[in-house]
Amino acid sequence: MTFEEGSGILINGEKGNAADLYTKEKFGDVEVHLEFCIPKGSNSGIKFHGHYEIQICDSFGKAKITGEDCGGIYPRAELTPKYHHIDDGIAPKVNACKAPGEWQTLDIIFLAPRYDDKGKKTTNAKIVKATLNDKIIHENRDLETPTGHNHTKPEMATGPLMLQGDHGPVAFRNVKVRPVGK
């Protein structure tokens, strides 16, 4: 994978160990479009509110997919004694991942959790619809808790978007964010 500087592409470097990127703006319900390109074996993700991850990784040609695969809703995990998953996450409906080195598109409609006037959660966060390379991979998926090791952290009505940059090389372009209902 090689790209030229100044071409409207965010790249996290040859080794893929740059800092995660967070938006300054916080979002509730949001629609996101992004394009990404990863080399063989790479791993990244997009996190809503910095807590709910849709996985971006090389899953091309894989027959049995899980929440760890491209487009999956990442599994919950614990950090200690060693990082490990405590569930399987939510696998995408189909493996829509293209070959490494090809540009791919990911479109997601995310609804934030809802709270009553006392701050008690009344409705889970939800992936209304997610498509990977124009194939539907999730529809109306409740997210009872955040994903990964964030599953014990407090949920919130708004939060930043995060593009993961520290798990392998990835390039992003055409990232578009639009609050839903506005």
Short mmCIF file of N, CA, C and O in Angstrom, two decimals, residues 103-182:
data_model
loop_
_atom_site.label_atom_id
_atom_site.label_comp_id
_atom_site.label_asym_id
_atom_site.label_seq_id
_atom_site.Cartn_x
_atom_site.Cartn_y
_atom_site.Cartn_z
N TRP A 103 -9.62 -0.44 -1.91
CA TRP A 103 -10.45 0.50 -1.15
C TRP A 103 -11.81 -0.13 -0.90
O TRP A 103 -12.38 -0.77 -1.79
N GLN A 104 -12.31 0.04 0.33
CA GLN A 104 -13.59 -0.52 0.75
C GLN A 104 -14.45 0.59 1.34
O GLN A 104 -13.92 1.57 1.86
N THR A 105 -15.78 0.43 1.29
CA THR A 105 -16.68 1.43 1.85
C THR A 105 -17.46 0.84 3.02
O THR A 105 -17.84 -0.33 3.00
N LEU A 106 -17.66 1.67 4.02
CA LEU A 106 -18.43 1.29 5.20
C LEU A 106 -19.40 2.42 5.50
O LEU A 106 -19.00 3.58 5.62
N ASP A 107 -20.70 2.09 5.57
CA ASP A 107 -21.75 3.06 5.88
C ASP A 107 -22.51 2.53 7.09
O ASP A 107 -22.94 1.38 7.09
N ILE A 108 -22.69 3.40 8.10
CA ILE A 108 -23.31 2.98 9.35
C ILE A 108 -24.26 4.05 9.85
O ILE A 108 -23.93 5.24 9.84
N ILE A 109 -25.45 3.62 10.30
CA ILE A 109 -26.36 4.51 11.03
C ILE A 109 -26.39 4.01 12.47
O ILE A 109 -26.76 2.86 12.73
N PHE A 110 -25.95 4.87 13.38
CA PHE A 110 -25.84 4.55 14.81
C PHE A 110 -26.80 5.42 15.60
O PHE A 110 -26.86 6.63 15.41
N LEU A 111 -27.56 4.78 16.49
CA LEU A 111 -28.42 5.52 17.43
C LEU A 111 -27.83 5.40 18.82
O LEU A 111 -27.52 4.30 19.29
N ALA A 112 -27.70 6.53 19.48
CA ALA A 112 -27.15 6.57 20.84
C ALA A 112 -28.14 5.98 21.83
O ALA A 112 -29.35 5.95 21.58
N PRO A 113 -27.64 5.53 22.99
CA PRO A 113 -28.57 5.07 24.03
C PRO A 113 -29.43 6.24 24.51
O PRO A 113 -29.05 7.41 24.38
N ARG A 114 -30.60 5.92 25.03
CA ARG A 114 -31.53 6.93 25.54
C ARG A 114 -31.62 6.81 27.06
O ARG A 114 -31.49 5.73 27.63
N TYR A 115 -31.90 7.97 27.68
CA TYR A 115 -31.95 8.04 29.14
C TYR A 115 -33.20 8.79 29.58
O TYR A 115 -33.67 9.69 28.88
N ASP A 116 -33.71 8.43 30.77
CA ASP A 116 -34.84 9.18 31.31
C ASP A 116 -34.32 10.42 32.03
O ASP A 116 -33.11 10.66 32.07
N ASP A 117 -35.22 11.21 32.60
CA ASP A 117 -34.81 12.47 33.23
C ASP A 117 -33.97 12.27 34.49
O ASP A 117 -33.38 13.21 35.00
N LYS A 118 -33.88 11.03 34.98
CA LYS A 118 -33.03 10.74 36.15
C LYS A 118 -31.69 10.14 35.74
O LYS A 118 -30.90 9.76 36.59
N GLY A 119 -31.48 10.02 34.42
CA GLY A 119 -30.21 9.50 33.93
C GLY A 119 -30.15 7.98 33.79
O GLY A 119 -29.09 7.43 33.49
N LYS A 120 -31.28 7.30 33.98
CA LYS A 120 -31.31 5.84 33.82
C LYS A 120 -31.50 5.50 32.34
O LYS A 120 -32.34 6.07 31.66
N LYS A 121 -30.70 4.54 31.87
CA LYS A 121 -30.79 4.15 30.47
C LYS A 121 -32.14 3.47 30.22
O LYS A 121 -32.53 2.56 30.93
N THR A 122 -32.84 3.94 29.18
CA THR A 122 -34.14 3.38 28.82
C THR A 122 -34.10 2.60 27.50
O THR A 122 -34.95 1.75 27.26
N THR A 123 -33.12 2.91 26.66
CA THR A 123 -32.99 2.24 25.37
C THR A 123 -31.51 2.05 25.06
O THR A 123 -30.71 2.96 25.24
N ASN A 124 -31.17 0.84 24.60
CA ASN A 124 -29.79 0.55 24.23
C ASN A 124 -29.36 1.33 23.00
O ASN A 124 -30.19 1.72 22.17
N ALA A 125 -28.05 1.51 22.86
CA ALA A 125 -27.49 2.01 21.60
C ALA A 125 -27.85 0.99 20.52
O ALA A 125 -28.14 -0.18 20.82
N LYS A 126 -27.84 1.44 19.26
CA LYS A 126 -28.25 0.53 18.19
C LYS A 126 -27.52 0.85 16.89
O LYS A 126 -27.31 2.01 16.56
N ILE A 127 -27.16 -0.20 16.19
CA ILE A 127 -26.74 -0.07 14.80
C ILE A 127 -28.00 -0.29 13.98
O ILE A 127 -28.51 -1.41 13.91
N VAL A 128 -28.56 0.78 13.43
CA VAL A 128 -29.78 0.67 12.64
C VAL A 128 -29.50 -0.09 11.35
O VAL A 128 -30.24 -1.00 10.97
N LYS A 129 -28.41 0.32 10.71
CA LYS A 129 -28.02 -0.36 9.47
C LYS A 129 -26.54 -0.12 9.23
O LYS A 129 -26.03 0.97 9.47
N ALA A 130 -25.87 -1.16 8.78
CA ALA A 130 -24.47 -1.04 8.38
C ALA A 130 -24.28 -1.81 7.09
O ALA A 130 -24.77 -2.93 6.95
N THR A 131 -23.59 -1.18 6.16
CA THR A 131 -23.26 -1.84 4.91
C THR A 131 -21.75 -1.77 4.70
O THR A 131 -21.11 -0.75 4.98
N LEU A 132 -21.20 -2.87 4.22
CA LEU A 132 -19.80 -2.95 3.87
C LEU A 132 -19.74 -3.29 2.39
O LEU A 132 -20.29 -4.32 1.96
N ASN A 133 -19.14 -2.41 1.62
CA ASN A 133 -19.04 -2.62 0.17
C ASN A 133 -20.41 -2.90 -0.45
O ASN A 133 -20.58 -3.82 -1.25
N ASP A 134 -21.39 -2.10 -0.02
CA ASP A 134 -22.77 -2.14 -0.53
C ASP A 134 -23.55 -3.42 -0.17
O ASP A 134 -24.62 -3.66 -0.73
N LYS A 135 -23.04 -4.20 0.77
CA LYS A 135 -23.77 -5.38 1.24
C LYS A 135 -24.19 -5.14 2.69
O LYS A 135 -23.37 -4.72 3.52
N ILE A 136 -25.44 -5.41 3.01
CA ILE A 136 -25.94 -5.20 4.38
C ILE A 136 -25.28 -6.21 5.30
O ILE A 136 -25.36 -7.42 5.07
N ILE A 137 -24.64 -5.68 6.34
CA ILE A 137 -23.98 -6.57 7.31
C ILE A 137 -24.64 -6.55 8.68
O ILE A 137 -24.47 -7.48 9.46
N HIS A 138 -25.41 -5.48 8.99
CA HIS A 138 -26.15 -5.40 10.25
C HIS A 138 -27.44 -4.61 10.02
O HIS A 138 -27.43 -3.62 9.29
N GLU A 139 -28.52 -5.04 10.68
CA GLU A 139 -29.77 -4.29 10.70
C GLU A 139 -30.37 -4.40 12.09
O GLU A 139 -30.48 -5.49 12.65
N ASN A 140 -30.74 -3.25 12.65
CA ASN A 140 -31.43 -3.18 13.94
C ASN A 140 -30.78 -4.05 15.01
O ASN A 140 -31.42 -4.86 15.65
N ARG A 141 -29.50 -3.80 15.24
CA ARG A 141 -28.73 -4.53 16.24
C ARG A 141 -28.59 -3.71 17.51
O ARG A 141 -27.91 -2.68 17.53
N ASP A 142 -29.24 -4.14 18.58
CA ASP A 142 -29.06 -3.49 19.87
C ASP A 142 -27.66 -3.74 20.40
O ASP A 142 -27.12 -4.85 20.25
N LEU A 143 -27.09 -2.74 21.02
CA LEU A 143 -25.79 -2.85 21.67
C LEU A 143 -26.03 -2.66 23.16
O LEU A 143 -26.15 -1.54 23.64
N GLU A 144 -26.15 -3.75 23.88
CA GLU A 144 -26.50 -3.69 25.30
C GLU A 144 -25.43 -2.99 26.14
O GLU A 144 -25.74 -2.38 27.16
N THR A 145 -24.18 -3.13 25.71
CA THR A 145 -23.06 -2.50 26.41
C THR A 145 -22.06 -2.02 25.35
O THR A 145 -22.13 -2.44 24.20
N PRO A 146 -21.11 -1.18 25.76
CA PRO A 146 -20.00 -0.90 24.86
C PRO A 146 -19.24 -2.19 24.53
O PRO A 146 -19.43 -3.22 25.17
N THR A 147 -18.35 -2.11 23.55
CA THR A 147 -17.60 -3.28 23.10
C THR A 147 -16.18 -3.26 23.64
O THR A 147 -15.75 -2.29 24.28
N GLY A 148 -15.44 -4.32 23.37
CA GLY A 148 -14.06 -4.42 23.83
C GLY A 148 -13.96 -4.26 25.34
O GLY A 148 -14.90 -4.59 26.08
N HIS A 149 -12.84 -3.73 25.81
CA HIS A 149 -12.67 -3.55 27.25
C HIS A 149 -13.44 -2.34 27.78
O HIS A 149 -13.44 -2.08 28.98
N ASN A 150 -14.15 -1.64 26.91
CA ASN A 150 -15.01 -0.52 27.34
C ASN A 150 -16.35 -0.99 27.89
O ASN A 150 -17.14 -0.17 28.35
N HIS A 151 -16.63 -2.29 27.86
CA HIS A 151 -17.97 -2.78 28.22
C HIS A 151 -18.38 -2.44 29.65
O HIS A 151 -19.57 -2.43 29.95
N THR A 152 -17.45 -2.13 30.51
CA THR A 152 -17.81 -1.76 31.89
C THR A 152 -17.85 -0.24 32.10
O THR A 152 -18.21 0.22 33.17
N LYS A 153 -17.46 0.50 31.07
CA LYS A 153 -17.44 1.96 31.21
C LYS A 153 -18.85 2.52 31.06
O LYS A 153 -19.69 1.95 30.38
N PRO A 154 -19.10 3.67 31.68
CA PRO A 154 -20.43 4.28 31.57
C PRO A 154 -20.75 4.67 30.13
O PRO A 154 -19.90 5.15 29.40
N GLU A 155 -22.00 4.43 29.75
CA GLU A 155 -22.46 4.84 28.44
C GLU A 155 -22.89 6.30 28.52
O GLU A 155 -23.07 6.84 29.60
N MET A 156 -23.06 6.92 27.35
CA MET A 156 -23.39 8.34 27.32
C MET A 156 -24.30 8.64 26.14
O MET A 156 -24.36 7.87 25.19
N ALA A 157 -24.99 9.75 26.21
CA ALA A 157 -25.91 10.14 25.14
C ALA A 157 -25.18 10.71 23.93
O ALA A 157 -25.68 10.63 22.81
N THR A 158 -24.00 11.27 24.14
CA THR A 158 -23.18 11.77 23.04
C THR A 158 -21.72 11.42 23.31
O THR A 158 -21.32 11.22 24.47
N GLY A 159 -20.96 11.36 22.24
CA GLY A 159 -19.54 11.07 22.39
C GLY A 159 -18.84 11.23 21.06
O GLY A 159 -19.48 11.37 20.01
N PRO A 160 -17.51 11.17 21.08
CA PRO A 160 -16.75 11.36 19.85
C PRO A 160 -16.74 10.10 18.99
O PRO A 160 -17.00 9.00 19.48
N LEU A 161 -16.43 10.29 17.73
CA LEU A 161 -16.11 9.16 16.87
C LEU A 161 -14.62 8.92 16.99
O LEU A 161 -13.84 9.87 17.14
N MET A 162 -14.21 7.67 16.90
CA MET A 162 -12.79 7.34 16.98
C MET A 162 -12.43 6.43 15.82
O MET A 162 -13.15 5.48 15.54
N LEU A 163 -11.33 6.76 15.16
CA LEU A 163 -10.75 5.89 14.15
C LEU A 163 -9.50 5.29 14.77
O LEU A 163 -8.58 6.01 15.18
N GLN A 164 -9.49 3.96 14.86
CA GLN A 164 -8.39 3.26 15.53
C GLN A 164 -7.14 3.31 14.66
O GLN A 164 -7.20 3.01 13.46
N GLY A 165 -6.03 3.65 15.27
CA GLY A 165 -4.80 3.80 14.50
C GLY A 165 -3.62 3.02 15.01
O GLY A 165 -2.52 3.15 14.48
N ASP A 166 -3.81 2.18 16.02
CA ASP A 166 -2.64 1.57 16.66
C ASP A 166 -2.54 0.05 16.52
O ASP A 166 -1.77 -0.59 17.22
N HIS A 167 -3.30 -0.56 15.61
CA HIS A 167 -3.28 -2.03 15.50
C HIS A 167 -2.82 -2.52 14.14
O HIS A 167 -3.04 -3.66 13.79
N GLY A 168 -2.23 -1.67 13.34
CA GLY A 168 -1.76 -2.06 12.01
C GLY A 168 -2.03 -0.96 11.02
O GLY A 168 -2.84 -0.06 11.26
N PRO A 169 -1.37 -1.03 9.87
CA PRO A 169 -1.55 0.03 8.86
C PRO A 169 -2.98 0.11 8.36
O PRO A 169 -3.65 -0.91 8.17
N VAL A 170 -3.45 1.33 8.18
CA VAL A 170 -4.78 1.59 7.61
C VAL A 170 -4.76 2.99 7.00
O VAL A 170 -4.04 3.87 7.48
N ALA A 171 -5.52 3.14 5.93
CA ALA A 171 -5.71 4.46 5.32
C ALA A 171 -7.21 4.71 5.26
O ALA A 171 -7.99 3.80 4.97
N PHE A 172 -7.61 5.95 5.55
CA PHE A 172 -9.01 6.36 5.47
C PHE A 172 -9.12 7.52 4.49
O PHE A 172 -8.23 8.36 4.40
N ARG A 173 -10.25 7.56 3.79
CA ARG A 173 -10.56 8.71 2.93
C ARG A 173 -12.07 8.87 2.87
O ARG A 173 -12.82 7.97 3.26
N ASN A 174 -12.50 10.03 2.39
CA ASN A 174 -13.92 10.32 2.23
C ASN A 174 -14.73 10.01 3.50
O ASN A 174 -15.79 9.40 3.44
N VAL A 175 -14.21 10.43 4.64
CA VAL A 175 -14.93 10.24 5.89
C VAL A 175 -15.99 11.33 5.99
O VAL A 175 -15.67 12.52 5.96
N LYS A 176 -17.25 10.92 6.07
CA LYS A 176 -18.37 11.87 6.13
C LYS A 176 -19.22 11.51 7.34
O LYS A 176 -19.59 10.36 7.53
N VAL A 177 -19.54 12.52 8.13
CA VAL A 177 -20.31 12.34 9.36
C VAL A 177 -21.50 13.29 9.32
O VAL A 177 -21.35 14.47 9.05
N ARG A 178 -22.69 12.74 9.60
CA ARG A 178 -23.90 13.57 9.58
C ARG A 178 -24.80 13.17 10.75
O ARG A 178 -25.18 12.01 10.85
N PRO A 179 -25.09 14.11 11.63
CA PRO A 179 -26.06 13.78 12.68
C PRO A 179 -27.37 13.33 12.07
O PRO A 179 -27.84 13.92 11.08
N VAL A 180 -27.98 12.31 12.63
CA VAL A 180 -29.26 11.78 12.13
C VAL A 180 -30.38 12.65 12.69
O VAL A 180 -30.36 13.05 13.85
N GLY A 181 -31.35 12.94 11.85
CA GLY A 181 -32.51 13.71 12.28
C GLY A 181 -32.31 15.20 12.27
O GLY A 181 -33.11 15.94 12.81
N LYS A 182 -31.23 15.66 11.67
CA LYS A 182 -30.97 17.10 11.62
C LYS A 182 -30.80 17.54 10.19
O LYS A 182 -30.43 16.84 9.32
#
